[in-house]
CSV table of C-alpha atoms in Angstrom, one decimal:
chain,number,residue,atom,x,y,z
Y,86,UNK,CA,0.0,0.1,0.0
Y,87,UNK,CA,1.6,3.2,-1.1
Y,88,UNK,CA,0.2,6.6,-2.3
Y,89,UNK,CA,-3.0,7.4,-0.6
Y,90,UNK,CA,-5.8,9.7,-1.9
Y,91,UNK,CA,-8.3,11.9,-0.1
Y,92,UNK,CA,-11.7,10.0,-0.3
Y,93,UNK,CA,-13.5,13.5,-0.3
Y,94,UNK,CA,-11.6,14.3,-3.6
Y,95,UNK,CA,-14.0,14.6,-6.6
Y,96,UNK,CA,-11.2,14.0,-9.1
Y,97,UNK,CA,-11.3,10.7,-11.1
Y,98,UNK,CA,-8.7,8.2,-10.1
Y,99,UNK,CA,-7.4,4.7,-10.7
Y,100,UNK,CA,-6.3,2.3,-8.1
Y,101,UNK,CA,-4.6,-1.2,-8.3
Y,102,UNK,CA,-5.8,-3.7,-5.8
Y,103,UNK,CA,-5.4,-7.5,-6.2
Y,104,UNK,CA,-5.0,-7.7,-9.9
Y,105,UNK,CA,-7.8,-5.2,-10.5
Y,106,UNK,CA,-7.2,-1.8,-12.0
Y,107,UNK,CA,-10.2,0.2,-10.5
Y,108,UNK,CA,-10.9,3.7,-12.4
Y,109,UNK,CA,-13.4,5.7,-10.5
Y,110,UNK,CA,-15.1,7.8,-13.1
Y,111,UNK,CA,-17.7,9.2,-10.7
Y,112,UNK,CA,-16.6,9.6,-7.2
Y,113,UNK,CA,-18.9,9.5,-4.3
Y,114,UNK,CA,-18.1,13.0,-3.2
Y,115,UNK,CA,-19.6,14.1,-6.6
Y,116,UNK,CA,-23.0,12.4,-5.9
Y,117,UNK,CA,-23.3,13.2,-2.2
Y,118,UNK,CA,-22.6,9.7,-1.6
Y,119,UNK,CA,-25.6,8.2,-3.7
Y,120,UNK,CA,-23.2,6.2,-5.7
Y,121,UNK,CA,-19.8,5.6,-7.4
Y,122,UNK,CA,-19.1,4.5,-11.0
Y,123,UNK,CA,-16.0,2.3,-11.4
Y,124,UNK,CA,-14.4,0.8,-14.5
Y,125,UNK,CA,-12.7,-2.3,-13.6
Y,126,UNK,CA,-10.0,-4.2,-15.5
Y,127,UNK,CA,-9.1,-7.5,-14.0
Y,128,UNK,CA,-6.0,-9.6,-15.0
Y,129,UNK,CA,-6.5,-13.2,-15.9
Y,130,UNK,CA,-7.0,-15.4,-12.8
Y,131,UNK,CA,-7.5,-12.6,-10.6
Y,132,UNK,CA,-10.6,-11.0,-8.9
Y,133,UNK,CA,-12.0,-10.2,-5.5
Y,134,UNK,CA,-12.3,-12.5,-2.6
Y,135,UNK,CA,-15.6,-13.6,-1.0
Y,136,UNK,CA,-17.1,-10.9,0.9
Y,137,UNK,CA,-20.5,-9.2,1.8
Y,138,UNK,CA,-21.3,-5.6,2.6
Y,139,UNK,CA,-24.4,-3.6,3.7
Y,140,UNK,CA,-24.8,-1.7,0.2
Y,141,UNK,CA,-26.1,-2.5,-3.0
Y,142,UNK,CA,-23.7,-3.3,-5.9
Y,143,UNK,CA,-24.3,-3.9,-9.6
Y,144,UNK,CA,-21.8,-5.2,-12.2
Y,145,UNK,CA,-22.0,-4.9,-16.1
Y,146,UNK,CA,-19.5,-6.8,-18.0
Y,147,UNK,CA,-17.9,-4.7,-20.9
Y,148,UNK,CA,-15.2,-7.0,-22.4
Y,149,UNK,CA,-14.4,-10.8,-21.8
Y,150,UNK,CA,-16.0,-12.9,-19.2
Y,151,UNK,CA,-16.3,-13.0,-15.5
Y,152,UNK,CA,-17.4,-15.6,-13.0
Y,153,UNK,CA,-19.4,-14.3,-10.0
Y,154,UNK,CA,-19.8,-16.3,-6.8
Y,155,UNK,CA,-23.3,-15.8,-5.2
Y,156,UNK,CA,-24.1,-17.7,-2.1
Y,157,UNK,CA,-21.9,-20.6,-3.1
Y,158,UNK,CA,-22.7,-20.9,-6.9
Y,159,UNK,CA,-20.6,-19.5,-9.6
Y,160,UNK,CA,-22.3,-17.8,-12.4
Y,161,UNK,CA,-20.5,-16.9,-15.8
Y,162,UNK,CA,-21.3,-13.5,-17.3
Y,163,UNK,CA,-20.0,-12.2,-20.6
Y,164,UNK,CA,-20.0,-8.7,-22.3
Y,165,UNK,CA,-23.4,-7.1,-22.3
Y,166,UNK,CA,-24.6,-9.0,-19.1
Y,167,UNK,CA,-25.3,-7.4,-15.8
Y,168,UNK,CA,-25.8,-8.7,-12.2
Y,169,UNK,CA,-27.2,-7.0,-9.2
Y,170,UNK,CA,-25.8,-7.9,-5.7
Y,171,UNK,CA,-28.4,-7.2,-2.9
Y,172,UNK,CA,-27.0,-6.1,0.6
Y,173,UNK,CA,-25.6,-8.9,2.7
Y,174,UNK,CA,-25.2,-11.4,-0.2
Y,175,UNK,CA,-22.0,-13.3,0.0
Y,176,UNK,CA,-20.1,-12.9,-3.3
Y,177,UNK,CA,-16.8,-12.8,-5.2
Y,178,UNK,CA,-15.7,-12.5,-8.7
Y,179,UNK,CA,-12.9,-13.7,-10.9
Y,180,UNK,CA,-11.6,-13.4,-14.4
Y,181,UNK,CA,-11.3,-17.1,-15.7
Y,182,UNK,CA,-10.1,-16.0,-19.1
Y,183,UNK,CA,-6.5,-15.6,-20.6
Y,184,UNK,CA,-6.8,-11.9,-21.3
Y,185,UNK,CA,-8.0,-8.9,-19.4
Y,186,UNK,CA,-11.8,-8.6,-18.6
Y,187,UNK,CA,-13.5,-5.3,-18.0
Y,188,UNK,CA,-16.7,-4.3,-16.5
Y,189,UNK,CA,-18.5,-1.4,-14.8
Y,190,UNK,CA,-19.3,-1.4,-11.0
Y,191,UNK,CA,-21.7,0.7,-9.4
Y,192,UNK,CA,-21.9,0.9,-5.5
Y,193,UNK,CA,-24.8,2.4,-3.7
Y,194,UNK,CA,-24.0,4.3,-1.6
Y,195,UNK,CA,-20.5,5.0,-2.9
Y,196,UNK,CA,-18.3,5.9,0.0
Y,197,UNK,CA,-17.9,2.6,1.6
Y,198,UNK,CA,-16.2,0.7,-1.3
Y,199,UNK,CA,-14.3,3.9,-2.4
Y,200,UNK,CA,-12.8,4.3,1.2
Y,201,UNK,CA,-11.9,0.6,1.2
Y,202,UNK,CA,-10.0,0.8,-2.1
Y,203,UNK,CA,-8.4,4.0,-1.2
Y,204,UNK,CA,-7.2,2.4,2.0
Y,205,UNK,CA,-6.0,-0.8,0.8
Y,206,UNK,CA,-5.2,0.0,-2.9
Y,207,UNK,CA,-2.2,1.6,-4.6
Y,208,UNK,CA,-3.0,4.8,-6.6
Y,209,UNK,CA,-1.6,4.5,-10.2
Y,210,UNK,CA,-1.9,6.7,-13.3
Y,211,UNK,CA,-5.5,7.6,-14.1
Y,212,UNK,CA,-6.7,5.1,-16.6
Y,213,UNK,CA,-3.8,3.0,-16.5
Y,214,UNK,CA,-4.3,-0.3,-18.2
Y,215,UNK,CA,-1.0,-2.1,-17.7
Y,216,UNK,CA,-1.0,-4.0,-14.4
Y,217,UNK,CA,1.9,-3.4,-11.9
Y,218,UNK,CA,3.6,-6.5,-10.4
Y,219,UNK,CA,1.2,-8.3,-8.0
Y,220,UNK,CA,2.7,-8.4,-4.6
Y,221,UNK,CA,1.4,-10.6,-1.6
Y,222,UNK,CA,-1.7,-9.0,-0.2
Y,223,UNK,CA,-1.6,-7.7,3.5
Y,224,UNK,CA,-4.6,-9.8,4.5
Y,225,UNK,CA,-4.8,-8.5,8.1
Y,226,UNK,CA,-4.8,-4.8,6.8
Y,227,UNK,CA,-7.5,-5.8,4.2
Y,228,UNK,CA,-9.8,-7.5,6.9
Y,229,UNK,CA,-9.4,-4.5,9.1
Y,230,UNK,CA,-10.2,-1.9,6.4
Y,231,UNK,CA,-13.2,-4.0,5.3
Y,232,UNK,CA,-14.6,-4.0,8.8
Y,233,UNK,CA,-14.1,-0.3,9.1
Y,234,UNK,CA,-15.8,0.1,5.9
Y,235,UNK,CA,-18.7,-2.3,6.6
Y,236,UNK,CA,-17.3,-4.8,4.0
Y,237,UNK,CA,-16.8,-8.2,5.7
Y,238,UNK,CA,-14.0,-10.1,3.9
Y,239,UNK,CA,-14.6,-13.9,4.2
Y,240,UNK,CA,-12.2,-16.9,4.2
Y,241,UNK,CA,-11.9,-18.8,0.9
Y,242,UNK,CA,-14.4,-21.7,0.5
Y,243,UNK,CA,-13.2,-25.1,1.4
């Protein structure tokens, strides 16, 4: 975890976290915390760990394919397909392909996920599409930030 950003900032930004380049096109400060709009680029074999949160989340696949885990079942979604995650739903996602995949993510409200990614991610050049080297994650810091931002990071399924 390196360069930090102000979560009250309205300027678009890109953050790298666990093989994801998250470009915040509309920040929560712009919408009075109603939502954030994120373009996410995921490296092959990477994704997000199992977690749940108290807010709504929606995904719209732009390019490639994603697999989404919802309550223990994997669902494959391709370009042009969308998915809503209700509050409290255990979920994860991954890119099963051999090339980058891209999707839009909308969080309602926006500040919880934004603050989490600002806290645990590394800021990179806005709109960057080349992944920096993936380093081992600081699991205790990720779990602690998640709890602080009402996102419960769950252990991998057995």
